[in-house]
């Protein structure tokens, strides 16, 4: 208690704990609203104590304490479930054959205790409610509940949540809508409201010998430190300190990171398979040996004939990502996405049971102040509360939604315009790079063009993201959502659409449009009749797609991690620097140190989820072209977990411990990405890669077509077959002979020169057939797996039903026992059944 008192977590009397902090400026003139609000808070049963800030005399803090009687009253009103009886785990009689299985699991459990990734449970406090049956709190039945200490019966998170419930429903002026702390913060009466941290997160005494000073210190030492990167997360303690909503986010992030391990391993195996067999590839060997094959110029002015073997390195690199394991890996990742989501649903159901959220229902939300101010003249009766409240007419709602949707399409068209500008840039500079002074760039001008375009595209993406956030704010506020959750869902959906299109539009262009409509030598298609459309490299377009994905994914992850940690660190350092000018940190109480921290992001967890969901899209949508994406995501997420933990524990004020049973709208978005991933990977394999042309050649046009050559390599002669002839004399370059280009067209000496050959139509038909078969096969497997994996484990479902029955029986027994005790005290005869 001395440590708590020195940290500023108690009132001046040293007895009453601080449950919430309000902050305002003395120079603010809206003191009437504050006085009325504080008077009403005291009338509701809260205790308030004012204290000026030490570092800034203009800042005034209001410390709030909720007494036991008020706490019990509101706990009963909110139906908060509290522990009342220790769990006695019910087990059925099992067969003797189960003993072998039990022994097997005991061995696994013994090994798990030695696993370095498992946390030492002895270092964490006993969480009583996890081992007790719970029921809605009732003052009339208070004798049912296990109350060893009134100060610790309600956790800090529960106390803060009850206080915030009261703050949100207390009036500050006469009028129906003049209610709530959020409105007072919006109009400037208060500048902040937050629950205090439980003390400092660091201690001069080692935790191993002296133990943790508080839960925040324990979370820092056992979770937020970078040295804990390989350890499991203490989810129960995270939930106890930050609430179920944030606990579910870290549970989902940890589950996603763990599921990335098999995906990263398989992707790495596919990559190493390509690396090992690269020199054995028939296609690469033929390209590297083609010293007498000249490719047609890839640009009009400064490009010359290029030997095919000059692209030997690019052919080998392309084979790393486009080999026999590509199709398998695409199918694996589609199934992986389904397994990840289905098993997450099971994991979520287990967590909601463990955290006692099965019967929790989100209370009716209050209306947003903006909604009330806009529609206060139009009222209807709320069917749930039975009270009149502002109502948005359907015609007005539809009109605003149409305007919002129009704004979304306008921003998407802006993205497409930006991509088109980058395409024009590529067309303009490729001629310049082809005649560049530096010999390296002149020889690799296609790679230089792609690399420069990727960097410029990344800069445009980051700049447009800033504009998108403001536009999304404007459009969401224009809709006037009724509640905060509706506002958050609408804003999250817009931000996802904007950033998803912004990140992936250039990748879609390279995957499905680059080099598809260029024409052929002598009759090239030109943009605005001026710039010749860009062709793929002689080894294919897949290398450009890999480069685009790798650079954007790598740079964006570095930028996000820097901004997430760098900005709060700089802000908090500056705040401490200003304080140290006139005072030492040791004399500042905990709640003032909390005020000097950064508030949690105004979007809540939206930015955290958005970053991970976009990464999930990168990991699944084009994974057939970049099998190393899961590995990059895994490495990033290992850092991301500790970075977010460090940020929550050390750099941010303690957020309100909110409750939730799932991850909200993000689950639907993830399922949509999983469906889109199947479609895009089918198109990448069929159109972008050379898998289908090689397949058609192998079984229709190659040496093995008639099953005559058993020992012959079936792809022998594929490169020569995939290149068409063009007469150089038609280019007007003063050269004779023939050059080659990637296409399936008739030679100049045929009856139909430069027309598509029959093989082209065979390949096109095979591509369409592959897309249809691949999609139906993978969707069928996904649906079958989703059917096989129930959202709630059968054992858990039966256990929940069993516990409901036991809770009713225990309530009956406890009530009967209490009644018998009262009879004994009064000298009345004791009955063993209800009188």
Short mmCIF file of N, CA and C in Angstrom, two decimals, residues 326-328 330-331 678 681-687 689 691-692 695 763-777:
data_model
loop_
_atom_site.label_atom_id
_atom_site.label_comp_id
_atom_site.label_asym_id
_atom_site.label_seq_id
_atom_site.Cartn_x
_atom_site.Cartn_y
_atom_site.Cartn_z
N UNK A 326 4.57 -24.47 -57.38
CA UNK A 326 3.75 -23.26 -57.32
C UNK A 326 2.27 -23.58 -57.15
N UNK A 327 1.75 -24.49 -57.96
CA UNK A 327 0.33 -24.84 -57.88
C UNK A 327 0.00 -25.47 -56.54
N UNK A 328 0.87 -26.36 -56.08
CA UNK A 328 0.66 -26.98 -54.77
C UNK A 328 0.60 -25.93 -53.68
N UNK A 330 -0.14 -22.73 -53.93
CA UNK A 330 -1.35 -21.90 -54.04
C UNK A 330 -2.54 -22.62 -53.42
N UNK A 331 -2.68 -23.93 -53.71
CA UNK A 331 -3.78 -24.71 -53.11
C UNK A 331 -3.59 -24.80 -51.60
N UNK A 678 -8.33 -17.17 -53.66
CA UNK A 678 -8.48 -18.34 -54.54
C UNK A 678 -8.57 -17.89 -55.99
N UNK A 681 -5.12 -16.23 -57.27
CA UNK A 681 -4.06 -17.22 -57.45
C UNK A 681 -4.33 -18.11 -58.66
N UNK A 682 -5.60 -18.41 -58.92
CA UNK A 682 -5.93 -19.18 -60.13
C UNK A 682 -5.53 -18.40 -61.37
N UNK A 683 -5.81 -17.09 -61.39
CA UNK A 683 -5.45 -16.27 -62.55
C UNK A 683 -3.94 -16.07 -62.65
N UNK A 684 -3.25 -15.92 -61.52
CA UNK A 684 -1.79 -15.75 -61.56
C UNK A 684 -1.13 -16.98 -62.16
N UNK A 685 -1.54 -18.18 -61.71
CA UNK A 685 -0.95 -19.41 -62.24
C UNK A 685 -1.30 -19.58 -63.72
N UNK A 686 -2.57 -19.28 -64.07
CA UNK A 686 -3.01 -19.53 -65.44
C UNK A 686 -2.51 -18.48 -66.42
N UNK A 687 -2.42 -17.22 -66.01
CA UNK A 687 -2.14 -16.14 -66.96
C UNK A 687 -0.75 -15.57 -66.78
N UNK A 689 2.00 -16.70 -64.86
CA UNK A 689 3.11 -17.64 -64.94
C UNK A 689 3.07 -18.41 -66.26
N UNK A 691 3.13 -21.68 -66.36
CA UNK A 691 2.78 -23.05 -65.99
C UNK A 691 1.90 -23.71 -67.06
N UNK A 692 0.85 -23.01 -67.51
CA UNK A 692 -0.07 -23.59 -68.49
C UNK A 692 0.60 -23.76 -69.86
N UNK A 695 2.68 -26.76 -69.61
CA UNK A 695 1.83 -27.95 -69.49
C UNK A 695 1.28 -28.38 -70.86
N UNK A 763 -3.70 -23.06 -75.68
CA UNK A 763 -3.23 -22.54 -74.39
C UNK A 763 -4.31 -21.70 -73.73
N UNK A 764 -5.00 -20.87 -74.53
CA UNK A 764 -6.07 -20.06 -73.97
C UNK A 764 -7.18 -20.93 -73.38
N UNK A 765 -7.56 -21.98 -74.10
CA UNK A 765 -8.59 -22.89 -73.60
C UNK A 765 -8.12 -23.60 -72.33
N UNK A 766 -6.84 -24.00 -72.31
CA UNK A 766 -6.29 -24.66 -71.13
C UNK A 766 -6.26 -23.72 -69.93
N UNK A 767 -5.96 -22.45 -70.18
CA UNK A 767 -5.96 -21.47 -69.10
C UNK A 767 -7.35 -21.30 -68.49
N UNK A 768 -8.36 -21.15 -69.34
CA UNK A 768 -9.72 -21.01 -68.84
C UNK A 768 -10.17 -22.27 -68.11
N UNK A 769 -9.83 -23.43 -68.65
CA UNK A 769 -10.19 -24.69 -67.99
C UNK A 769 -9.51 -24.81 -66.64
N UNK A 770 -8.22 -24.42 -66.55
CA UNK A 770 -7.49 -24.50 -65.28
C UNK A 770 -8.14 -23.60 -64.24
N UNK A 771 -8.51 -22.36 -64.63
CA UNK A 771 -9.13 -21.43 -63.69
C UNK A 771 -10.41 -22.03 -63.12
N UNK A 772 -11.25 -22.60 -63.99
CA UNK A 772 -12.52 -23.17 -63.54
C UNK A 772 -12.29 -24.37 -62.62
N UNK A 773 -11.39 -25.28 -63.04
CA UNK A 773 -11.13 -26.48 -62.24
C UNK A 773 -10.49 -26.11 -60.91
N UNK A 774 -9.49 -25.21 -60.94
CA UNK A 774 -8.79 -24.80 -59.72
C UNK A 774 -9.75 -24.18 -58.72
N UNK A 775 -10.58 -23.23 -59.19
CA UNK A 775 -11.51 -22.55 -58.29
C UNK A 775 -12.51 -23.52 -57.69
N UNK A 776 -13.10 -24.38 -58.53
CA UNK A 776 -14.10 -25.31 -58.00
C UNK A 776 -13.47 -26.31 -57.04
N UNK A 777 -12.28 -26.78 -57.36
CA UNK A 777 -11.60 -27.73 -56.49
C UNK A 777 -11.28 -27.10 -55.14
#
